[in-house]
mmCIF file with all atom_site columns, C-alpha atoms in Angstrom:
data_model
loop_
_atom_site.group_PDB
_atom_site.id
_atom_site.type_symbol
_atom_site.label_atom_id
_atom_site.label_alt_id
_atom_site.label_comp_id
_atom_site.label_asym_id
_atom_site.label_entity_id
_atom_site.label_seq_id
_atom_site.pdbx_PDB_ins_code
_atom_site.Cartn_x
_atom_site.Cartn_y
_atom_site.Cartn_z
_atom_site.occupancy
_atom_site.B_iso_or_equiv
_atom_site.pdbx_formal_charge
_atom_site.auth_seq_id
_atom_site.auth_comp_id
_atom_site.auth_asym_id
_atom_site.auth_atom_id
_atom_site.pdbx_PDB_model_num
ATOM 1   C CA . MET A 1 1   ? 0.047   0.042   0.104   1.00 0.00 ? 1014 MET A CA 1
ATOM 2   C CA . ALA A 1 2   ? 2.779   2.409   0.883   1.00 0.00 ? 1015 ALA A CA 1
ATOM 3   C CA . ALA A 1 3   ? 4.898   1.407   -2.051  1.00 0.00 ? 1016 ALA A CA 1
ATOM 4   C CA . GLY A 1 4   ? 1.981   2.269   -4.664  1.00 0.00 ? 1017 GLY A CA 1
ATOM 5   C CA . THR A 1 5   ? 1.494   5.504   -2.848  1.00 0.00 ? 1018 THR A CA 1
ATOM 6   C CA . ALA A 1 6   ? 5.196   6.304   -2.810  1.00 0.00 ? 1019 ALA A CA 1
ATOM 7   C CA . VAL A 1 7   ? 5.282   5.588   -6.735  1.00 0.00 ? 1020 VAL A CA 1
ATOM 8   C CA . LEU A 1 8   ? 2.158   7.800   -7.455  1.00 0.00 ? 1021 LEU A CA 1
ATOM 9   C CA . ALA A 1 9   ? 3.593   10.761  -5.310  1.00 0.00 ? 1022 ALA A CA 1
ATOM 10  C CA . LEU A 1 10  ? 6.717   10.463  -7.310  1.00 0.00 ? 1023 LEU A CA 1
ATOM 11  C CA . PHE A 1 11  ? 5.123   10.813  -10.303 1.00 0.00 ? 1024 PHE A CA 1
ATOM 12  C CA . THR A 1 12  ? 2.966   13.785  -9.103  1.00 0.00 ? 1025 THR A CA 1
ATOM 13  C CA . TRP A 1 13  ? 6.016   15.483  -8.083  1.00 0.00 ? 1026 TRP A CA 1
ATOM 14  C CA . SER A 1 14  ? 7.732   14.826  -11.209 1.00 0.00 ? 1027 SER A CA 1
ATOM 15  C CA . LEU A 1 15  ? 4.980   16.336  -13.327 1.00 0.00 ? 1028 LEU A CA 1
ATOM 16  C CA . LEU A 1 16  ? 5.026   19.411  -10.878 1.00 0.00 ? 1029 LEU A CA 1
ATOM 17  C CA . ALA A 1 17  ? 8.755   19.659  -11.399 1.00 0.00 ? 1030 ALA A CA 1
ATOM 18  C CA . LEU A 1 18  ? 8.372   19.469  -15.447 1.00 0.00 ? 1031 LEU A CA 1
ATOM 19  C CA . ALA A 1 19  ? 5.472   22.126  -15.221 1.00 0.00 ? 1032 ALA A CA 1
ATOM 20  C CA . PHE A 1 20  ? 7.561   24.636  -13.168 1.00 0.00 ? 1033 PHE A CA 1
ATOM 21  C CA . ARG A 1 21  ? 10.634  24.477  -15.767 1.00 0.00 ? 1034 ARG A CA 1
ATOM 22  C CA . ARG A 1 22  ? 8.857   25.438  -18.634 1.00 0.00 ? 1035 ARG A CA 1
ATOM 23  C CA . ARG A 1 23  ? 9.663   29.001  -19.580 1.00 0.00 ? 1036 ARG A CA 1
ATOM 24  C CA . THR A 1 24  ? 6.887   31.468  -19.585 1.00 0.00 ? 1037 THR A CA 1
ATOM 25  C CA . ALA A 1 25  ? 6.357   34.751  -21.576 1.00 0.00 ? 1038 ALA A CA 1
ATOM 26  C CA . THR A 1 26  ? 7.944   37.997  -20.347 1.00 0.00 ? 1039 THR A CA 1
ATOM 27  C CA . GLY A 1 27  ? 5.427   39.841  -18.126 1.00 0.00 ? 1040 GLY A CA 1
ATOM 28  C CA . THR A 1 28  ? 3.389   36.750  -16.927 1.00 0.00 ? 1041 THR A CA 1
ATOM 29  C CA . ARG A 1 29  ? 6.211   35.127  -14.505 1.00 0.00 ? 1042 ARG A CA 1
ATOM 30  C CA . GLY A 1 30  ? 4.625   36.676  -11.327 1.00 0.00 ? 1043 GLY A CA 1
ATOM 31  C CA . VAL A 1 31  ? 1.015   35.705  -12.200 1.00 0.00 ? 1044 VAL A CA 1
ATOM 32  C CA . SER A 1 32  ? 2.118   31.924  -13.059 1.00 0.00 ? 1045 SER A CA 1
ATOM 33  C CA . LEU A 1 33  ? 4.542   31.979  -9.949  1.00 0.00 ? 1046 LEU A CA 1
ATOM 34  C CA . TRP A 1 34  ? 1.322   32.743  -7.597  1.00 0.00 ? 1047 TRP A CA 1
ATOM 35  C CA . ILE A 1 35  ? -0.922  30.362  -9.713  1.00 0.00 ? 1048 ILE A CA 1
ATOM 36  C CA . GLY A 1 36  ? 1.747   27.679  -9.209  1.00 0.00 ? 1049 GLY A CA 1
ATOM 37  C CA . TRP A 1 37  ? 2.531   28.193  -5.618  1.00 0.00 ? 1050 TRP A CA 1
ATOM 38  C CA . LEU A 1 38  ? -0.802  28.682  -4.339  1.00 0.00 ? 1051 LEU A CA 1
ATOM 39  C CA . GLY A 1 39  ? -3.015  26.657  -6.763  1.00 0.00 ? 1052 GLY A CA 1
ATOM 40  C CA . LEU A 1 40  ? -0.843  23.566  -7.130  1.00 0.00 ? 1053 LEU A CA 1
ATOM 41  C CA . ALA A 1 41  ? 2.180   23.515  -4.988  1.00 0.00 ? 1054 ALA A CA 1
ATOM 42  C CA . MET A 1 42  ? 0.365   24.376  -1.600  1.00 0.00 ? 1055 MET A CA 1
ATOM 43  C CA . PRO A 1 43  ? -2.470  21.835  -2.275  1.00 0.00 ? 1056 PRO A CA 1
ATOM 44  C CA . ALA A 1 44  ? 0.181   19.026  -3.256  1.00 0.00 ? 1057 ALA A CA 1
ATOM 45  C CA . VAL A 1 45  ? 1.850   19.523  -0.017  1.00 0.00 ? 1058 VAL A CA 1
ATOM 46  C CA . VAL A 1 46  ? -1.336  19.405  2.038   1.00 0.00 ? 1059 VAL A CA 1
ATOM 47  C CA . LEU A 1 47  ? -2.669  16.526  0.281   1.00 0.00 ? 1060 LEU A CA 1
ATOM 48  C CA . THR A 1 48  ? 0.573   14.452  0.594   1.00 0.00 ? 1061 THR A CA 1
ATOM 49  C CA . VAL A 1 49  ? 0.581   15.268  4.293   1.00 0.00 ? 1062 VAL A CA 1
ATOM 50  C CA . LEU A 1 50  ? -3.011  13.967  4.693   1.00 0.00 ? 1063 LEU A CA 1
ATOM 51  C CA . LEU A 1 51  ? -2.630  11.098  2.523   1.00 0.00 ? 1064 LEU A CA 1
ATOM 52  C CA . GLY A 1 52  ? 0.592   9.839   4.681   1.00 0.00 ? 1065 GLY A CA 1
ATOM 53  C CA . TYR A 1 53  ? -1.442  10.446  7.835   1.00 0.00 ? 1066 TYR A CA 1
ATOM 54  C CA . ALA A 1 54  ? -4.243  8.214   6.566   1.00 0.00 ? 1067 ALA A CA 1
ATOM 55  C CA . LEU A 1 55  ? -1.913  5.770   5.398   1.00 0.00 ? 1068 LEU A CA 1
ATOM 56  C CA . ILE A 1 56  ? -0.199  5.388   8.698   1.00 0.00 ? 1069 ILE A CA 1
ATOM 57  C CA . LEU A 1 57  ? -3.845  5.221   10.379  1.00 0.00 ? 1070 LEU A CA 1
ATOM 58  C CA . GLY A 1 58  ? -4.995  2.764   7.844   1.00 0.00 ? 1071 GLY A CA 1
ATOM 59  C CA . GLU A 1 59  ? -2.103  0.328   8.519   1.00 0.00 ? 1072 GLU A CA 1
ATOM 60  C CA . ARG A 1 60  ? -3.255  -0.132  12.129  1.00 0.00 ? 1073 ARG A CA 1
ATOM 61  C CA . HIS A 1 61  ? -6.560  -1.601  10.953  1.00 0.00 ? 1074 HIS A CA 1
ATOM 62  C CA . LEU A 1 62  ? -4.861  -4.247  8.577   1.00 0.00 ? 1075 LEU A CA 1
ATOM 63  C CA . ALA A 1 63  ? -4.662  -7.964  10.231  1.00 0.00 ? 1076 ALA A CA 1
ATOM 64  C CA . ARG A 1 64  ? -1.123  -8.497  9.995   1.00 0.00 ? 1077 ARG A CA 1
ATOM 65  C CA . PRO A 1 65  ? 0.643   -11.181 11.874  1.00 0.00 ? 1078 PRO A CA 1
ATOM 66  C CA . ALA A 1 66  ? 1.744   -9.746  15.303  1.00 0.00 ? 1079 ALA A CA 1
ATOM 67  C CA . PRO A 1 67  ? 2.390   -10.994 18.579  1.00 0.00 ? 1080 PRO A CA 1
ATOM 68  C CA . ASP A 1 68  ? -0.352  -11.349 21.241  1.00 0.00 ? 1081 ASP A CA 1
ATOM 69  C CA . VAL A 1 69  ? -3.295  -10.699 19.033  1.00 0.00 ? 1082 VAL A CA 1
ATOM 70  C CA . VAL A 1 70  ? -6.727  -12.010 20.290  1.00 0.00 ? 1083 VAL A CA 1
ATOM 71  C CA . THR A 1 71  ? -8.955  -13.460 17.667  1.00 0.00 ? 1084 THR A CA 1
ATOM 72  C CA . VAL A 1 72  ? -12.610 -13.161 17.610  1.00 0.00 ? 1085 VAL A CA 1
ATOM 73  C CA . GLU A 1 73  ? -15.544 -14.324 15.368  1.00 0.00 ? 1086 GLU A CA 1
ATOM 74  C CA . ALA A 1 74  ? -18.296 -11.860 14.860  1.00 0.00 ? 1087 ALA A CA 1
ATOM 75  C CA . THR A 1 75  ? -21.481 -12.985 12.700  1.00 0.00 ? 1088 THR A CA 1
ATOM 76  C CA . GLY A 1 76  ? -24.078 -10.754 11.701  1.00 0.00 ? 1089 GLY A CA 1
ATOM 77  C CA . HIS A 1 77  ? -27.716 -11.783 11.759  1.00 0.00 ? 1090 HIS A CA 1
ATOM 78  C CA . GLN A 1 78  ? -30.854 -10.241 11.164  1.00 0.00 ? 1091 GLN A CA 1
ATOM 79  C CA . TRP A 1 79  ? -31.107 -8.329  13.820  1.00 0.00 ? 1092 TRP A CA 1
ATOM 80  C CA . TYR A 1 80  ? -28.109 -9.077  16.310  1.00 0.00 ? 1093 TYR A CA 1
ATOM 81  C CA . TRP A 1 81  ? -24.595 -9.912  16.242  1.00 0.00 ? 1094 TRP A CA 1
ATOM 82  C CA . SER A 1 82  ? -23.096 -13.300 17.914  1.00 0.00 ? 1095 SER A CA 1
ATOM 83  C CA . PHE A 1 83  ? -19.540 -13.463 19.197  1.00 0.00 ? 1096 PHE A CA 1
ATOM 84  C CA . ARG A 1 84  ? -17.152 -16.423 19.545  1.00 0.00 ? 1097 ARG A CA 1
ATOM 85  C CA . GLN A 1 85  ? -13.745 -16.297 20.975  1.00 0.00 ? 1098 GLN A CA 1
ATOM 86  C CA . PRO A 1 86  ? -11.359 -18.827 23.053  1.00 0.00 ? 1099 PRO A CA 1
ATOM 87  C CA . GLY A 1 87  ? -11.852 -18.950 26.700  1.00 0.00 ? 1100 GLY A CA 1
ATOM 88  C CA . ALA A 1 88  ? -9.779  -20.731 29.556  1.00 0.00 ? 1101 ALA A CA 1
ATOM 89  C CA . ALA A 1 89  ? -12.469 -23.793 29.407  1.00 0.00 ? 1102 ALA A CA 1
ATOM 90  C CA . GLY A 1 90  ? -13.492 -23.792 25.908  1.00 0.00 ? 1103 GLY A CA 1
ATOM 91  C CA . VAL A 1 91  ? -14.997 -21.403 23.239  1.00 0.00 ? 1104 VAL A CA 1
ATOM 92  C CA . ILE A 1 92  ? -17.225 -18.498 24.601  1.00 0.00 ? 1105 ILE A CA 1
ATOM 93  C CA . GLU A 1 93  ? -20.209 -17.370 23.004  1.00 0.00 ? 1106 GLU A CA 1
ATOM 94  C CA . THR A 1 94  ? -22.100 -14.204 23.265  1.00 0.00 ? 1107 THR A CA 1
ATOM 95  C CA . ARG A 1 95  ? -24.787 -12.317 21.815  1.00 0.00 ? 1108 ARG A CA 1
ATOM 96  C CA . ASP A 1 96  ? -24.577 -8.426  21.409  1.00 0.00 ? 1109 ASP A CA 1
ATOM 97  C CA . ILE A 1 97  ? -21.668 -8.013  23.610  1.00 0.00 ? 1110 ILE A CA 1
ATOM 98  C CA . LEU A 1 98  ? -17.958 -8.462  22.561  1.00 0.00 ? 1111 LEU A CA 1
ATOM 99  C CA . HIS A 1 99  ? -15.749 -8.869  25.205  1.00 0.00 ? 1112 HIS A CA 1
ATOM 100 C CA . ILE A 1 100 ? -11.885 -7.519  24.485  1.00 0.00 ? 1113 ILE A CA 1
ATOM 101 C CA . PRO A 1 101 ? -8.771  -6.966  26.499  1.00 0.00 ? 1114 PRO A CA 1
ATOM 102 C CA . ALA A 1 102 ? -7.831  -3.134  26.474  1.00 0.00 ? 1115 ALA A CA 1
ATOM 103 C CA . GLY A 1 103 ? -4.385  -2.169  25.215  1.00 0.00 ? 1116 GLY A CA 1
ATOM 104 C CA . ARG A 1 104 ? -3.960  -5.477  22.882  1.00 0.00 ? 1117 ARG A CA 1
ATOM 105 C CA . ALA A 1 105 ? -4.888  -6.154  19.043  1.00 0.00 ? 1118 ALA A CA 1
ATOM 106 C CA . ILE A 1 106 ? -7.837  -7.855  18.404  1.00 0.00 ? 1119 ILE A CA 1
ATOM 107 C CA . ASP A 1 107 ? -8.514  -9.388  15.022  1.00 0.00 ? 1120 ASP A CA 1
ATOM 108 C CA . VAL A 1 108 ? -12.014 -9.704  14.291  1.00 0.00 ? 1121 VAL A CA 1
ATOM 109 C CA . ARG A 1 109 ? -13.103 -12.212 11.698  1.00 0.00 ? 1122 ARG A CA 1
ATOM 110 C CA . ILE A 1 110 ? -16.548 -10.941 10.301  1.00 0.00 ? 1123 ILE A CA 1
ATOM 111 C CA . ALA A 1 111 ? -19.254 -12.778 8.621   1.00 0.00 ? 1124 ALA A CA 1
ATOM 112 C CA . SER A 1 112 ? -22.797 -13.053 7.675   1.00 0.00 ? 1125 SER A CA 1
ATOM 113 C CA . ALA A 1 113 ? -25.528 -15.564 8.668   1.00 0.00 ? 1126 ALA A CA 1
ATOM 114 C CA . ASP A 1 114 ? -28.000 -13.997 6.180   1.00 0.00 ? 1127 ASP A CA 1
ATOM 115 C CA . VAL A 1 115 ? -27.654 -10.798 4.410   1.00 0.00 ? 1128 VAL A CA 1
ATOM 116 C CA . ILE A 1 116 ? -24.868 -7.864  4.256   1.00 0.00 ? 1129 ILE A CA 1
ATOM 117 C CA . HIS A 1 117 ? -24.137 -6.479  7.375   1.00 0.00 ? 1130 HIS A CA 1
ATOM 118 C CA . SER A 1 118 ? -21.373 -3.762  8.425   1.00 0.00 ? 1131 SER A CA 1
ATOM 119 C CA . PHE A 1 119 ? -19.273 -4.284  11.942  1.00 0.00 ? 1132 PHE A CA 1
ATOM 120 C CA . TRP A 1 120 ? -18.744 -0.754  12.940  1.00 0.00 ? 1133 TRP A CA 1
ATOM 121 C CA . VAL A 1 121 ? -17.789 0.314   16.324  1.00 0.00 ? 1134 VAL A CA 1
ATOM 122 C CA . PRO A 1 122 ? -16.863 3.985   15.767  1.00 0.00 ? 1135 PRO A CA 1
ATOM 123 C CA . ARG A 1 123 ? -14.785 5.095   18.704  1.00 0.00 ? 1136 ARG A CA 1
ATOM 124 C CA . LEU A 1 124 ? -12.424 2.003   17.811  1.00 0.00 ? 1137 LEU A CA 1
ATOM 125 C CA . GLY A 1 125 ? -12.021 2.957   14.231  1.00 0.00 ? 1138 GLY A CA 1
ATOM 126 C CA . GLY A 1 126 ? -12.511 0.966   11.152  1.00 0.00 ? 1139 GLY A CA 1
ATOM 127 C CA . LYS A 1 127 ? -15.475 -0.304  9.599   1.00 0.00 ? 1140 LYS A CA 1
ATOM 128 C CA . MET A 1 128 ? -15.930 -3.794  7.671   1.00 0.00 ? 1141 MET A CA 1
ATOM 129 C CA . ASP A 1 129 ? -18.673 -5.540  5.563   1.00 0.00 ? 1142 ASP A CA 1
ATOM 130 C CA . ALA A 1 130 ? -19.990 -8.817  6.674   1.00 0.00 ? 1143 ALA A CA 1
ATOM 131 C CA . ILE A 1 131 ? -20.976 -10.680 3.480   1.00 0.00 ? 1144 ILE A CA 1
ATOM 132 C CA . PRO A 1 132 ? -22.632 -14.095 3.486   1.00 0.00 ? 1145 PRO A CA 1
ATOM 133 C CA . GLY A 1 133 ? -20.103 -16.787 2.316   1.00 0.00 ? 1146 GLY A CA 1
ATOM 134 C CA . GLN A 1 134 ? -17.076 -14.760 2.917   1.00 0.00 ? 1147 GLN A CA 1
ATOM 135 C CA . VAL A 1 135 ? -14.864 -13.927 6.116   1.00 0.00 ? 1148 VAL A CA 1
ATOM 136 C CA . ASN A 1 136 ? -13.310 -10.429 6.235   1.00 0.00 ? 1149 ASN A CA 1
ATOM 137 C CA . VAL A 1 137 ? -10.794 -9.457  9.102   1.00 0.00 ? 1150 VAL A CA 1
ATOM 138 C CA . LEU A 1 138 ? -10.634 -5.960  10.898  1.00 0.00 ? 1151 LEU A CA 1
ATOM 139 C CA . ARG A 1 139 ? -8.039  -5.382  13.473  1.00 0.00 ? 1152 ARG A CA 1
ATOM 140 C CA . ILE A 1 140 ? -9.316  -3.114  16.385  1.00 0.00 ? 1153 ILE A CA 1
ATOM 141 C CA . GLU A 1 141 ? -8.047  -1.975  19.461  1.00 0.00 ? 1154 GLU A CA 1
ATOM 142 C CA . ALA A 1 142 ? -9.125  -0.253  22.789  1.00 0.00 ? 1155 ALA A CA 1
ATOM 143 C CA . GLU A 1 143 ? -6.474  1.745   24.160  1.00 0.00 ? 1156 GLU A CA 1
ATOM 144 C CA . ARG A 1 144 ? -8.253  1.729   27.617  1.00 0.00 ? 1157 ARG A CA 1
ATOM 145 C CA . PRO A 1 145 ? -10.935 -0.082  29.469  1.00 0.00 ? 1158 PRO A CA 1
ATOM 146 C CA . GLY A 1 146 ? -14.493 0.818   28.795  1.00 0.00 ? 1159 GLY A CA 1
ATOM 147 C CA . ILE A 1 147 ? -17.849 0.268   26.980  1.00 0.00 ? 1160 ILE A CA 1
ATOM 148 C CA . TYR A 1 148 ? -17.912 1.157   23.383  1.00 0.00 ? 1161 TYR A CA 1
ATOM 149 C CA . GLU A 1 149 ? -20.990 1.172   21.055  1.00 0.00 ? 1162 GLU A CA 1
ATOM 150 C CA . GLY A 1 150 ? -21.047 -0.646  17.908  1.00 0.00 ? 1163 GLY A CA 1
ATOM 151 C CA . GLN A 1 151 ? -23.776 -1.191  15.250  1.00 0.00 ? 1164 GLN A CA 1
ATOM 152 C CA . CYS A 1 152 ? -24.646 -2.534  11.927  1.00 0.00 ? 1165 CYS A CA 1
ATOM 153 C CA . ALA A 1 153 ? -23.790 0.352   9.461   1.00 0.00 ? 1166 ALA A CA 1
ATOM 154 C CA . GLU A 1 154 ? -25.202 -1.511  6.440   1.00 0.00 ? 1167 GLU A CA 1
ATOM 155 C CA . PHE A 1 155 ? -28.996 -1.451  6.095   1.00 0.00 ? 1168 PHE A CA 1
ATOM 156 C CA . CYS A 1 156 ? -30.149 -5.060  6.477   1.00 0.00 ? 1169 CYS A CA 1
ATOM 157 C CA . GLY A 1 157 ? -33.809 -4.949  6.597   1.00 0.00 ? 1170 GLY A CA 1
ATOM 158 C CA . LEU A 1 158 ? -36.706 -3.480  8.693   1.00 0.00 ? 1171 LEU A CA 1
ATOM 159 C CA . ASN A 1 159 ? -35.374 -3.705  12.003  1.00 0.00 ? 1172 ASN A CA 1
ATOM 160 C CA . HIS A 1 160 ? -31.674 -2.517  10.968  1.00 0.00 ? 1173 HIS A CA 1
ATOM 161 C CA . ALA A 1 161 ? -31.895 0.135   13.529  1.00 0.00 ? 1174 ALA A CA 1
ATOM 162 C CA . THR A 1 162 ? -32.151 -2.401  16.266  1.00 0.00 ? 1175 THR A CA 1
ATOM 163 C CA . ASN A 1 163 ? -28.731 -4.125  15.029  1.00 0.00 ? 1176 ASN A CA 1
ATOM 164 C CA . ARG A 1 164 ? -26.623 -2.660  17.647  1.00 0.00 ? 1177 ARG A CA 1
ATOM 165 C CA . PHE A 1 165 ? -23.921 -4.221  20.146  1.00 0.00 ? 1178 PHE A CA 1
ATOM 166 C CA . ARG A 1 166 ? -21.590 -3.386  22.610  1.00 0.00 ? 1179 ARG A CA 1
ATOM 167 C CA . VAL A 1 167 ? -17.807 -3.825  23.204  1.00 0.00 ? 1180 VAL A CA 1
ATOM 168 C CA . VAL A 1 168 ? -16.579 -3.984  26.741  1.00 0.00 ? 1181 VAL A CA 1
ATOM 169 C CA . ALA A 1 169 ? -12.767 -3.619  26.907  1.00 0.00 ? 1182 ALA A CA 1
ATOM 170 C CA . HIS A 1 170 ? -11.277 -5.345  30.063  1.00 0.00 ? 1183 HIS A CA 1
ATOM 171 C CA . ASP A 1 171 ? -8.420  -4.424  32.131  1.00 0.00 ? 1184 ASP A CA 1
ATOM 172 C CA . THR A 1 172 ? -5.999  -7.300  32.710  1.00 0.00 ? 1185 THR A CA 1
ATOM 173 C CA . ALA A 1 173 ? -7.581  -8.338  35.822  1.00 0.00 ? 1186 ALA A CA 1
ATOM 174 C CA . SER A 1 174 ? -11.290 -8.765  34.532  1.00 0.00 ? 1187 SER A CA 1
ATOM 175 C CA . TRP A 1 175 ? -10.106 -9.935  31.289  1.00 0.00 ? 1188 TRP A CA 1
ATOM 176 C CA . SER A 1 176 ? -8.562  -12.784 33.073  1.00 0.00 ? 1189 SER A CA 1
ATOM 177 C CA . ALA A 1 177 ? -11.705 -13.231 35.069  1.00 0.00 ? 1190 ALA A CA 1
ATOM 178 C CA . PHE A 1 178 ? -13.829 -13.282 32.012  1.00 0.00 ? 1191 PHE A CA 1
ATOM 179 C CA . GLN A 1 179 ? -11.444 -16.000 30.258  1.00 0.00 ? 1192 GLN A CA 1
ATOM 180 C CA . ARG A 1 180 ? -11.822 -18.104 33.231  1.00 0.00 ? 1193 ARG A CA 1
ATOM 181 C CA . GLY A 1 181 ? -15.491 -17.644 33.853  1.00 0.00 ? 1194 GLY A CA 1
ATOM 182 C CA . GLY A 1 182 ? -16.263 -18.840 30.486  1.00 0.00 ? 1195 GLY A CA 1
ATOM 183 C CA . GLY A 1 183 ? -18.109 -15.323 29.565  1.00 0.00 ? 1196 GLY A CA 1
ATOM 184 C CA . GLN A 1 184 ? -20.103 -15.083 32.647  1.00 0.00 ? 1197 GLN A CA 1
#
């Protein structure tokens, strides 16, 4: 992703450099300089900075191999979400409540049991579609313990507005207790 962006940025800057090297007619140099700097160069710099920032943030949501990643399965239904994750005594299944440890990366494997849904937790960033017959992976991370609201962000039928869920981010002690208690 970053390599493709670098190639496009290099190409764009090369075109800008060629445009500024062209000779202009006498008397229009001042006008073309203003147009060049204010109309081309300044927006190009601003857009380059914004693109770089977006790429850095976007990389955080890509599910890449990393140590200490928790994997959770999220399945969208009409009109609820079910979650499955490993626990100390086996698989923990919950409905409309996703439990995660705070401060650790979580790979959410998103699927759908019926129609297209979209898994979205605004405060944790990222949104990913849940498509029947396909599994998509989204990486999220809650920096601190708390309760985060999530919802389906794809119209999935008449009761779409009720298709909400909560993400409970636990501190280390309560996460261990949750894992040992099997989700109770």
